[in-house]
XYZ file of C-alpha atoms in Angstrom:
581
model
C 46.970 -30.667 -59.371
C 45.845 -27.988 -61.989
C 42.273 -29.506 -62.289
C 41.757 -29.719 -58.313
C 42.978 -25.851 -58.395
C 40.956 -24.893 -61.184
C 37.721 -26.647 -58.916
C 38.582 -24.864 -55.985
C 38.542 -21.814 -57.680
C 35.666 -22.866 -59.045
C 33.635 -23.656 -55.827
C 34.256 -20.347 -54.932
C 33.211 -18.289 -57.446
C 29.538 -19.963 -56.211
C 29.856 -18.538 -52.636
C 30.965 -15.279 -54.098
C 28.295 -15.594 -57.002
C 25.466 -16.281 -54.259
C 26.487 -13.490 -51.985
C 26.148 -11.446 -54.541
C 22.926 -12.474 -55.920
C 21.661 -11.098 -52.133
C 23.223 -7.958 -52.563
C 21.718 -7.073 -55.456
C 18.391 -7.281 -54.064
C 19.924 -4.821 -51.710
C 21.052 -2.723 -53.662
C 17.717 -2.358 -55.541
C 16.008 -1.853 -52.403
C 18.411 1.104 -51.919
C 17.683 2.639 -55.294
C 13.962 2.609 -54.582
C 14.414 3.968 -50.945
C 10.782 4.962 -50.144
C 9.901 3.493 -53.016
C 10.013 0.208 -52.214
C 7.173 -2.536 -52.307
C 6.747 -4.721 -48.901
C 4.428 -6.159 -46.511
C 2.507 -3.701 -44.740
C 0.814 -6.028 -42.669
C 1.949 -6.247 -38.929
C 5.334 -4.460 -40.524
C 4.445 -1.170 -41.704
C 1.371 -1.023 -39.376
C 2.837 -1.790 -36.262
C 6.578 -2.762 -35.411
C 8.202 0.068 -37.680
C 5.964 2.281 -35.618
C 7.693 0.208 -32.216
C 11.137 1.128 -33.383
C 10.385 4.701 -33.993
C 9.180 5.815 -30.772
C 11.675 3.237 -29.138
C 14.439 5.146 -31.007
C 12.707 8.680 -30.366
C 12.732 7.942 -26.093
C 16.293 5.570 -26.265
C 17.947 5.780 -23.199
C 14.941 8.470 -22.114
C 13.779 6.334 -19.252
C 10.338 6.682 -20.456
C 7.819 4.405 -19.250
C 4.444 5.687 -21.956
C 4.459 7.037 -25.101
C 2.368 10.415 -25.365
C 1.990 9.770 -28.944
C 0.039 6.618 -29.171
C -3.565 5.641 -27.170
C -3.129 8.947 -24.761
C 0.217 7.184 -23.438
C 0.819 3.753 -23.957
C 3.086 1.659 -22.373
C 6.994 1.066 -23.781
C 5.580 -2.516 -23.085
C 2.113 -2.235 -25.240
C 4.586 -1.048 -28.785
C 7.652 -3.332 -27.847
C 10.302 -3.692 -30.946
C 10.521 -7.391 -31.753
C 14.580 -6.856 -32.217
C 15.681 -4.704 -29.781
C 19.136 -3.843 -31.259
C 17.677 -2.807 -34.350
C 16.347 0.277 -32.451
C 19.779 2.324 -32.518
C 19.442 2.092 -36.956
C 15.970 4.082 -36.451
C 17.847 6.425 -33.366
C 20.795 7.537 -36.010
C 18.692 6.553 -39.749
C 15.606 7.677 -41.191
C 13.269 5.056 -41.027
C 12.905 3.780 -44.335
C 16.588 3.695 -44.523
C 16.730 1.937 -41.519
C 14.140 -0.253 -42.557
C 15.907 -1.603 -45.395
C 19.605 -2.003 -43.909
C 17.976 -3.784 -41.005
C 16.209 -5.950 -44.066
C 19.371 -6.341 -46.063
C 21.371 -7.434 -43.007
C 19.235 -9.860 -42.451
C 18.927 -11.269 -45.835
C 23.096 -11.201 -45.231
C 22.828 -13.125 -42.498
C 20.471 -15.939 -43.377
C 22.379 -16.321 -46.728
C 25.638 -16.382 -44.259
C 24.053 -18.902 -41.298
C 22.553 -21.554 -44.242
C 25.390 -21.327 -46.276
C 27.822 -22.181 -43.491
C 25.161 -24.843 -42.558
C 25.179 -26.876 -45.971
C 28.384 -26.401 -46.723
C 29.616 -28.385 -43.155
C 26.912 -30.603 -43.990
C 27.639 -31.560 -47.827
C 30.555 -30.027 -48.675
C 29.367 -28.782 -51.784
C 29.446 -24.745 -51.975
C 27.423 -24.804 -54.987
C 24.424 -26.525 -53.110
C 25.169 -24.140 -49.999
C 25.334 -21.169 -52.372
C 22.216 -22.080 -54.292
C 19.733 -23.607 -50.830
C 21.537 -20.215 -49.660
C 20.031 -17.692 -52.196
C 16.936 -19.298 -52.267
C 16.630 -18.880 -48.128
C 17.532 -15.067 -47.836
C 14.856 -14.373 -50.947
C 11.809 -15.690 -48.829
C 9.602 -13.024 -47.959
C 10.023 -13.306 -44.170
C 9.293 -10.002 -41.968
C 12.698 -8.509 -41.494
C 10.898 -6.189 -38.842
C 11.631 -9.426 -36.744
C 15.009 -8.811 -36.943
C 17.096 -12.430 -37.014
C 14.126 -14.263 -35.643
C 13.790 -16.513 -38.788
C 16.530 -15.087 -41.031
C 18.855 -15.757 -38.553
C 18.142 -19.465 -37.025
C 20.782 -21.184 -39.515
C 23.132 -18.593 -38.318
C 22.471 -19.747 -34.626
C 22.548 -22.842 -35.313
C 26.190 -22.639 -37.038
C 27.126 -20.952 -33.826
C 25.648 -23.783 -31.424
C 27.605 -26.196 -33.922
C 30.537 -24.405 -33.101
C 30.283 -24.314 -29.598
C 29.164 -28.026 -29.371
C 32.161 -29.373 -30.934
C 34.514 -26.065 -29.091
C 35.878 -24.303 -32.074
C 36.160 -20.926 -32.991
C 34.381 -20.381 -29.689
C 34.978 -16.454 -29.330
C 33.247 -15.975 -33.080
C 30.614 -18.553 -32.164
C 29.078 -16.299 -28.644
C 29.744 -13.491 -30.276
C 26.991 -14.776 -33.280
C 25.019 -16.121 -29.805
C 24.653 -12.527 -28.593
C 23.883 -10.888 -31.766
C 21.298 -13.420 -32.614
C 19.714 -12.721 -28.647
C 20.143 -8.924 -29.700
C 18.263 -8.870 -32.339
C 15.436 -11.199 -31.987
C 12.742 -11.573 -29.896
C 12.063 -13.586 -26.872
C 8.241 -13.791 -27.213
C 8.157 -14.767 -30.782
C 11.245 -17.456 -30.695
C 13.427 -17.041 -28.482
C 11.536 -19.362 -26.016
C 11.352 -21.945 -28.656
C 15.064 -21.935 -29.163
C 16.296 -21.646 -25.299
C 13.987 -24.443 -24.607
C 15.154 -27.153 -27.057
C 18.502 -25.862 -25.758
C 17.746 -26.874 -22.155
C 16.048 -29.956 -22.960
C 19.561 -30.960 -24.991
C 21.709 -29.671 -22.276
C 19.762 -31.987 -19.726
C 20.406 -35.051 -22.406
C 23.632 -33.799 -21.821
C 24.134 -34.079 -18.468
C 22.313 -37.079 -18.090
C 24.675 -38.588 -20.292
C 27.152 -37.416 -18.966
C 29.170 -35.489 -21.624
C 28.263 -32.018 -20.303
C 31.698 -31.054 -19.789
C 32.846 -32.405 -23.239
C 30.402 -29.614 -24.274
C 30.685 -27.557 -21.949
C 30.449 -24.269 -24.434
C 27.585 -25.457 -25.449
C 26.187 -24.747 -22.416
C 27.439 -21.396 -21.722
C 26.121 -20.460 -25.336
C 22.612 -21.595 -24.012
C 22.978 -19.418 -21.173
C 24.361 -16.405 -22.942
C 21.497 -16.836 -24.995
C 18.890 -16.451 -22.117
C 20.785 -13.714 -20.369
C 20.806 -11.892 -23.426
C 17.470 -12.284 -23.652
C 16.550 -10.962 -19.892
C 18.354 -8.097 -20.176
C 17.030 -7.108 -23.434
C 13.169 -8.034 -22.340
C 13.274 -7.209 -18.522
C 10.360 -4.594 -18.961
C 8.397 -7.588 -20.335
C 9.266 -10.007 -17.993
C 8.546 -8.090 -15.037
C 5.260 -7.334 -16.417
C 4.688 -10.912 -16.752
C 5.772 -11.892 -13.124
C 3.543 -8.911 -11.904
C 6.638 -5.943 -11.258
C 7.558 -2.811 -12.780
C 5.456 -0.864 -15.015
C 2.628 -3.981 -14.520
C -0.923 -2.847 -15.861
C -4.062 -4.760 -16.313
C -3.126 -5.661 -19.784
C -6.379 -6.438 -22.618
C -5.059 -9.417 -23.297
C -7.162 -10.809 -20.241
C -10.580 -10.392 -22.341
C -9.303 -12.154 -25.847
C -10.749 -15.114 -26.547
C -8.835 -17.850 -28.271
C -10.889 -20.175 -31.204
C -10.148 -23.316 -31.974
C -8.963 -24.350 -35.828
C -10.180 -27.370 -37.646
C -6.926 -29.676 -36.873
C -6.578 -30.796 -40.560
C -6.600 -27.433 -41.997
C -4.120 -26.392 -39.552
C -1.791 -29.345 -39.909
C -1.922 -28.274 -43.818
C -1.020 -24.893 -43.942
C 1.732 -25.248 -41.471
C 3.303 -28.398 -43.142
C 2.691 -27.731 -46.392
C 2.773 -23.862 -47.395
C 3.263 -21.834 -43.964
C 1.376 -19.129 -43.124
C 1.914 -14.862 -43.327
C 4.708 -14.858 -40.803
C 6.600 -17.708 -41.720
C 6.180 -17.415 -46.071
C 8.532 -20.795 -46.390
C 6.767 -21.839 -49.484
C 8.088 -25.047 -49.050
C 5.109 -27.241 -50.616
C 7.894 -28.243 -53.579
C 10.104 -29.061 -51.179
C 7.581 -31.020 -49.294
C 6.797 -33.188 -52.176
C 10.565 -33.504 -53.546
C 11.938 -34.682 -49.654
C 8.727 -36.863 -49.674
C 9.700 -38.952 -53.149
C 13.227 -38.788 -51.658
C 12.119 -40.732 -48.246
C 9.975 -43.372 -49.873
C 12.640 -44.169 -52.453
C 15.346 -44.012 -50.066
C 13.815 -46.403 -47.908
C 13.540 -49.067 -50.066
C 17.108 -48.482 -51.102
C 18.947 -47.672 -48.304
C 20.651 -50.519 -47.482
C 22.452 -50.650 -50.836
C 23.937 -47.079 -51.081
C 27.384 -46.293 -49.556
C 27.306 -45.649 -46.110
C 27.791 -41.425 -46.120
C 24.654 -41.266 -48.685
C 23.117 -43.480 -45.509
C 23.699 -41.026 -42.874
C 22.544 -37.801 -45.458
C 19.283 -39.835 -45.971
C 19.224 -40.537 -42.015
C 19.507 -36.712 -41.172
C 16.521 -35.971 -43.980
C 14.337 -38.401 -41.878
C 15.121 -36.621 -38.896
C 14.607 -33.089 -40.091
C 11.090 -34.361 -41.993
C 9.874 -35.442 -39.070
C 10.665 -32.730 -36.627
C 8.992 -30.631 -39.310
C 5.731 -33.144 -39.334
C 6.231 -32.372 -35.265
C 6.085 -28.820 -35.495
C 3.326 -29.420 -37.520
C 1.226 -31.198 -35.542
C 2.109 -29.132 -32.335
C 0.505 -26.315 -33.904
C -2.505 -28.136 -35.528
C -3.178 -29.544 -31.887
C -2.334 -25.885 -29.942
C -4.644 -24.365 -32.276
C -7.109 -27.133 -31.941
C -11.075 -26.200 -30.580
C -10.105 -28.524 -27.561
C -6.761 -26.762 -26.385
C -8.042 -23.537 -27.243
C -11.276 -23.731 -24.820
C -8.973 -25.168 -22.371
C -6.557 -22.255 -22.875
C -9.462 -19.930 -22.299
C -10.684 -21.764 -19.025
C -7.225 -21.345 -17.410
C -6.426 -18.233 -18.463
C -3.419 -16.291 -17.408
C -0.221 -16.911 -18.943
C -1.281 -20.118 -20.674
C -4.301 -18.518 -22.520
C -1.968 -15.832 -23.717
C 0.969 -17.347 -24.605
C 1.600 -18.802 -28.098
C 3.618 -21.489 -27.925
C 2.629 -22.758 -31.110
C 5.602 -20.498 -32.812
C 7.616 -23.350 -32.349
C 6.723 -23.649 -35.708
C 8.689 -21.242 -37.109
C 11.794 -23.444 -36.594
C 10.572 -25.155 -39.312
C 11.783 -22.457 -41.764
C 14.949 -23.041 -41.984
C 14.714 -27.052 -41.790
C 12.652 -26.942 -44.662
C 15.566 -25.423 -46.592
C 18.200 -27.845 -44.734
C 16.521 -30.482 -46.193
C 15.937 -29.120 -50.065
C 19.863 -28.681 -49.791
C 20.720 -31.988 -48.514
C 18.303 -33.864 -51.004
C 19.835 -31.741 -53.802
C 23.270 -33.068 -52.681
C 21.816 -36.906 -52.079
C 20.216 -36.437 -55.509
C 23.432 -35.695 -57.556
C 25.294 -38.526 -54.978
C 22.780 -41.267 -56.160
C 23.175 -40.186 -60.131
C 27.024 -40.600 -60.151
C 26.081 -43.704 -58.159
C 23.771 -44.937 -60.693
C 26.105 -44.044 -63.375
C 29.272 -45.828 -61.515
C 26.931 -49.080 -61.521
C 25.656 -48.953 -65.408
C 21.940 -47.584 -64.452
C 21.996 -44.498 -67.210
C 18.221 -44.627 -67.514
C 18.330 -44.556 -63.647
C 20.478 -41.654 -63.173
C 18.562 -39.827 -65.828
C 15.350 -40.314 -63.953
C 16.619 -39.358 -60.910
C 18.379 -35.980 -62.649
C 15.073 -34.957 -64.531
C 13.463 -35.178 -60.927
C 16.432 -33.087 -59.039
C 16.152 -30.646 -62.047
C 12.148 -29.924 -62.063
C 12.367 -29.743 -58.147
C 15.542 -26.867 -58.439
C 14.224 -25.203 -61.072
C 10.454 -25.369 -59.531
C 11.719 -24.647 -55.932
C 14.027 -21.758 -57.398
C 10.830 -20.200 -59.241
C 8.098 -20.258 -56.709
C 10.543 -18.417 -54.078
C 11.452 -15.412 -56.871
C 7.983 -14.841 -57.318
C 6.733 -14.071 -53.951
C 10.003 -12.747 -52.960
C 10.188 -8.889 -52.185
C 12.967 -8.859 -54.408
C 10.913 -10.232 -57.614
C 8.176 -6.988 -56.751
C 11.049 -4.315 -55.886
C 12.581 -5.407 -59.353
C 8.863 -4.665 -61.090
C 8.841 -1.144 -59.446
C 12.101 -0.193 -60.538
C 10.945 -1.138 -64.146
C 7.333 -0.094 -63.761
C 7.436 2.893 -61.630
C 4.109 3.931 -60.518
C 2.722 1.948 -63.624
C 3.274 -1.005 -60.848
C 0.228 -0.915 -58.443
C 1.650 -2.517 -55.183
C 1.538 -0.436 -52.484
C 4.947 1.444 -51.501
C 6.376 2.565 -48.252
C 5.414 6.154 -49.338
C 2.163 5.321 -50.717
C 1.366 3.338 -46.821
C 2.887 6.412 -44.781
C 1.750 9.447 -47.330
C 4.174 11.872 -45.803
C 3.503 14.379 -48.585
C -0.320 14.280 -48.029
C 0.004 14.534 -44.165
C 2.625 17.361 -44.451
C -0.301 19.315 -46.665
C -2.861 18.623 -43.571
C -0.219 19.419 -41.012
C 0.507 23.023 -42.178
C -3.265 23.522 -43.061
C -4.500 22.527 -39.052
C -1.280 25.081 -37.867
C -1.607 23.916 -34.234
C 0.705 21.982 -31.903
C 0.781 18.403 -32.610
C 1.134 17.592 -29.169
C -2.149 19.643 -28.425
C -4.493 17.175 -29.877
C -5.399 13.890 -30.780
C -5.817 12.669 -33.982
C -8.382 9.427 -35.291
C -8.634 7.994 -38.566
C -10.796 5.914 -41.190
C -10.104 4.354 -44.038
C -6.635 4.491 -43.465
C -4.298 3.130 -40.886
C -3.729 5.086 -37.714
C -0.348 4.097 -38.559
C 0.297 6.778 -41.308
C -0.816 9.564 -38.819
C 1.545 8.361 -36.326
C 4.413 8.005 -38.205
C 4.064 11.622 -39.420
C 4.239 12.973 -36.053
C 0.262 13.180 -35.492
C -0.752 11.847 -31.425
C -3.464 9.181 -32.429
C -5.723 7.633 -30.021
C -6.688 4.505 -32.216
C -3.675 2.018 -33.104
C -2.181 -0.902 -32.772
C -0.991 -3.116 -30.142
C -0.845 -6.513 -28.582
C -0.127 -5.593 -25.151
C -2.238 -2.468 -24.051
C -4.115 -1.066 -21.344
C -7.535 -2.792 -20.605
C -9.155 0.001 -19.010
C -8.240 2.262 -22.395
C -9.635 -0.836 -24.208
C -13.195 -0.335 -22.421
C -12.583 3.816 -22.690
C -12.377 3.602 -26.774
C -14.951 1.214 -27.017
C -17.348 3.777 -26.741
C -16.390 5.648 -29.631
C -16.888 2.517 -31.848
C -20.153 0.937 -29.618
C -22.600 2.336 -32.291
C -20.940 0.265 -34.623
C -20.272 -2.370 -32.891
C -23.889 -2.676 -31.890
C -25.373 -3.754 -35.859
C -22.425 -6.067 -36.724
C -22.003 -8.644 -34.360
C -18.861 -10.322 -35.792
C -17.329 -6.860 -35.685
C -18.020 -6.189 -31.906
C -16.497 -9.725 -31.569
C -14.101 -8.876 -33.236
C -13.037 -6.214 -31.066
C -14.209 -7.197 -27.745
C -12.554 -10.416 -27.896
C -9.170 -9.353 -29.806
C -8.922 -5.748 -29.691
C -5.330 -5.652 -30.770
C -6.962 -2.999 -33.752
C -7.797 0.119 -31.981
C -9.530 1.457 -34.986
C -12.624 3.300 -35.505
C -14.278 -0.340 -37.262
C -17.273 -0.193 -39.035
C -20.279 -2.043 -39.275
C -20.811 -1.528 -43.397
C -16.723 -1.708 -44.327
C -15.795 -4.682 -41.827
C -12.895 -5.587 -39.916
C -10.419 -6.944 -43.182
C -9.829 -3.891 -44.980
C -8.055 -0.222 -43.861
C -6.556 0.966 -47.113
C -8.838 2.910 -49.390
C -6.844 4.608 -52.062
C -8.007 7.827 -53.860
C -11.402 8.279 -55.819
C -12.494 5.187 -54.113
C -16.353 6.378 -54.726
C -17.386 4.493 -51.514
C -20.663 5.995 -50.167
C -21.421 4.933 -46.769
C -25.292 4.830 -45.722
C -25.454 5.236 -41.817
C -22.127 5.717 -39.877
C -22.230 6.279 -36.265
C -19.980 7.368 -33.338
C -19.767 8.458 -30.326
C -17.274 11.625 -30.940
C -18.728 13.122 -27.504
C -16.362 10.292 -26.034
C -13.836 10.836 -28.392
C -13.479 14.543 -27.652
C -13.535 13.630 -23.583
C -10.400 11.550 -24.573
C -8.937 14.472 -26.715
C -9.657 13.862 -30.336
C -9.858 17.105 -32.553
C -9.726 15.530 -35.747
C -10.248 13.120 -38.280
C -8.605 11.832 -41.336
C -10.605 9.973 -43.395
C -9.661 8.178 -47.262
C -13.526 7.888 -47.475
C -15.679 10.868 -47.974
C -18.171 10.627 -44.969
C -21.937 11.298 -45.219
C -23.889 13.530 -42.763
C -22.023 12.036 -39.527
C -23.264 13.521 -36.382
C -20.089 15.265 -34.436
C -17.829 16.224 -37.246
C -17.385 19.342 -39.661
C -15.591 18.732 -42.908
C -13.002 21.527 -42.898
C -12.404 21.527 -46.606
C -14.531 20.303 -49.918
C -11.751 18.625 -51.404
C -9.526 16.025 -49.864
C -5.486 16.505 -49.413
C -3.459 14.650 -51.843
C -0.824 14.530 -54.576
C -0.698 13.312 -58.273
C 1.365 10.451 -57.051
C -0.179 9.865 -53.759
C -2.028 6.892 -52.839
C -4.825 8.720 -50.374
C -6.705 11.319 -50.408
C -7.643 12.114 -46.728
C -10.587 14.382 -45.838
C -10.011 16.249 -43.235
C -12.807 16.420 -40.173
C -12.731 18.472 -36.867
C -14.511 17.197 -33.772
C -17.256 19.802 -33.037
């Protein structure tokens, strides 16, 4: 009785040990505040920017946004988790960037934990798969879009086998809160269907009845929180010629594809799973030659890895063949909806799968060494635990090091001595103060462009910017900007591709710097040779000045207002300041 106690309280201690292994990456994000080191791309650059003028016009009824493109659309700057809007209304934003970021580290640590656990029993193995989940370097601007799909799928559980059904749509409706329909959403309600349908044709909807009205709570949720976006797709409400109609979709080399997806993921969904890959690999193959000799609940485990490998080598493929040279010309021939719509995000289901199965071979692993030991196969066992160890400890390593947790941890020791860019290094709010009291006009008088540097920074510090960035924009402001930036354009031919057949960067691009890089920190020494624009157009469109990291040679239409540029001994820029003449 004592030693069953004394494991209980043991088995705990991991949960509670695990939880707080999350919070303290938390908490350190807390201590750095604007100090904190993260991915600026498509966060920083874009959907932070989505919340904040979301939370500026909540409840408003505003259709555009005077501060962005001359007015864009609420559509055009849409934040991927709509809930997560009210933290920006009632938090600063950095603060309400990291809350939003440790809730949803909370949650995937809570949804995979609660997952592995029902599945193995073993809170040590849930605590551990658990840790290792909430660390990965996912974009927490999504909200629970990938951080929370073990938590929905604990909730689905519940509601599939009817318990706890009042705590299980309540996790339904926060999930449909605070992700996004476009990005996975879709993926989820239609897998959901499809099983409903199985359901029904076997006849066992009504044994699962809440199951079904979890599904649909799920897509109402979703409507209500995306009707502005739906109605734009269907052709209603604030509907506008969108410049999605002139991008151009290129194929992939299959292979490649199939890779990256399988293997390592790619920006967006940072599972670095190849480990895992290789470790649930060496677990198949063995287990197949052995699997009709192992007890029958090590059976079913190994029966549930095939079936989670191989929706993963799905998902895999899906994507390899959406992004294929075939489907993409195809997708570009028919246009409309199916040319813009990326269905290969299906993939990102794959996340969490990747990190059912590490738990559930780590389980199955220390299953077939007391096995091996119960049967008088030491050298056996020890194999098998030198294999379970190098994949833990491998597995456990790789996801530290590209965590944001492993680079917040170097700041806090390093200081500025760390060079990673910071949330106040991306957003200079000192600098842009400086250059704000120095112009002394009305913000809302003007519009503001920048190089060098993304429009982003300018934005976020209150500044009306005519370049940005969006997916979902007007085309006829697409074709009104473009001939600011035709000059360019016209002498780089993969840049006017660039633009003319993605155009999601509004940015004044440029033939000599490219279309990869934006962030040119202080006493960069770049000297460009012949830069041209057409600031006639920009002024028509009401530019007045310029911000550029990059001191600017003789450029016809600008006046450099002061010799040196505005910046800080601890800033990352320092942005010249031009006026429009």
């Amino acid at each position: 009785m004592k030693r069953a106690y004394a494991g209980i309280i043991r088995e705990k201690w991991y949960s509670i040990i695990g939880f707080l292994m999350v919070s303290v990456a938390g908490t350190v994000a807390l201590i750095l505040q604007e100090d904190i080191v993260t991915n600026y791309h498509d966060q920083l650059d874009g959907e932070v920017l989505a919340y904040i003028l979301h939370a500026k016009y909540l409840l408003q009824n505003v259709e555009n946004y005077p501060e962005l493109m001359n007015g864009i659309s609420g559509n055009g700057l849409f934040p991927p988790a709509p809930l997560v809007t009210v933290l920006y209304k009632v938090c600063k934003p950095h603060i309400a960037y990291i809350l939003n970021a440790v809730f949803c580290m909370i949650c995937g640590y809570t949804g995979m934990y609660l997952c592995i656990k029902q599945f193995t029993g073993s809170q040590a193995i849930a605590a551990l798969t658990s840790v290792l989940f909430a660390y990965l370097p996912l974009f927490s601007v999504y909200g629970l879009c990938q951080y929370g799909l073990p938590f929905l799928f604990y909730a689905l559980y519940l509601l599939y086998n009817r318990k706890n059904t009042i705590l299980a749509v309540g996790m339904v409706a926060l999930y449909g809160a605070m992700s996004s329909l476009v990005l996975v959403g879709y993926a989820v309600i239609g897998i959901g269907i499809l099983f409903c349908a199985f359901l029904f044709y076997r006849k066992k909807w009504k044994e699962h009845i809440w199951l079904v009205y979890g599904i649909l709570l799920l897509t109402g949720v979703y409507l209500i929180f995306n009707s502005s976006l739906v109605l734009q797709v269907l052709g209603f409400g604030n509907a506008y010629p969108s410049h999605k109609e002139v991008i151009v979709r290129y194929g992939q080399n299959f292979w490649n594809s199939f890779k990256t997806i399988f293997a390592c993921g790619t920006v967006h969904t940072a599972a670095h799973q190849f480990l895992i890959v290789i470790y649930a690999t060496i677990l198949c193959i063995i287990s197949f030659f052995i699997r009709k000799k192992v007890p029958l609940q090590i059976k079913m485990e190994i029966n549930v890895v095939y079936l989670l490998y191989g929706l993963n080598l799905f998902f895999a493929l899906f994507y390899a063949c959406y992004q294929s040279s075939a489907v993409a010309e195809l997708r570009n021939q028919v246009g409309g909806i199916f040319k813009e719509f990326q269905a290969d995000r299906l993939y990102w289901l794959s996340i969490p799968l990747w990190y059912f199965i590490f738990g559930i071979s780590i389980d199955l692993s220390f299953k077939a060494v007391k096995w091996l030991k119960d049967n008088h196969r030491g050298v056996c066992a020890g194999g098998v635990f030198i294999i379970l160890s190098f994949f833990t400890i491998g597995c456990s390593a790789v996801v530290y090091y590209y965590s944001d947790f492993h680079r917040n941890v170097h700041r806090l020791r390093y200081g500025e001595g760390y060079e990673q860019v910071t949330w106040g290094d991306f957003y200079a709010s000192d600098v842009f103060e400086q250059i704000d009291e120095y112009i002394v006009e009305d913000k809302k008088e003007y519009r503001t462009l920048s190089f060098g540097i993304y429009p982003a920074a300018a934005l976020y510090n209150g500044f009306y910017c005519l370049d940005g960035y969006s997916n979902n924009y007007s085309l006829d402001y697409m074709k009104h900007f473009r001939k600011i930036i035709a000059p360019e354009l016209m002498k780089n031919e993969a840049l006017r591709l660039y633009f003319d057949q993605w155009g999601c960067r509004c940015y004044l691009l440029s033939a000599e710097l490219g279309s990869n890089r934006f962030l040119y920190p202080k006493g960069n020494n770049i000297e460009l040779e012949n830069l041209e624009y057409d600031f006639e157009q920009a002024k028509r469109m009401g530019a007045r000045y310029l911000f550029s990291a990059i001191k600017l040679p003789n450029v016809k239409g600008i006046k450099l207002m002061r010799g040196k540029p505005f910046q800080t001994d601890t800033s990352y820029y320092g942005i010249y300041l031009y006026k429009i003449v």
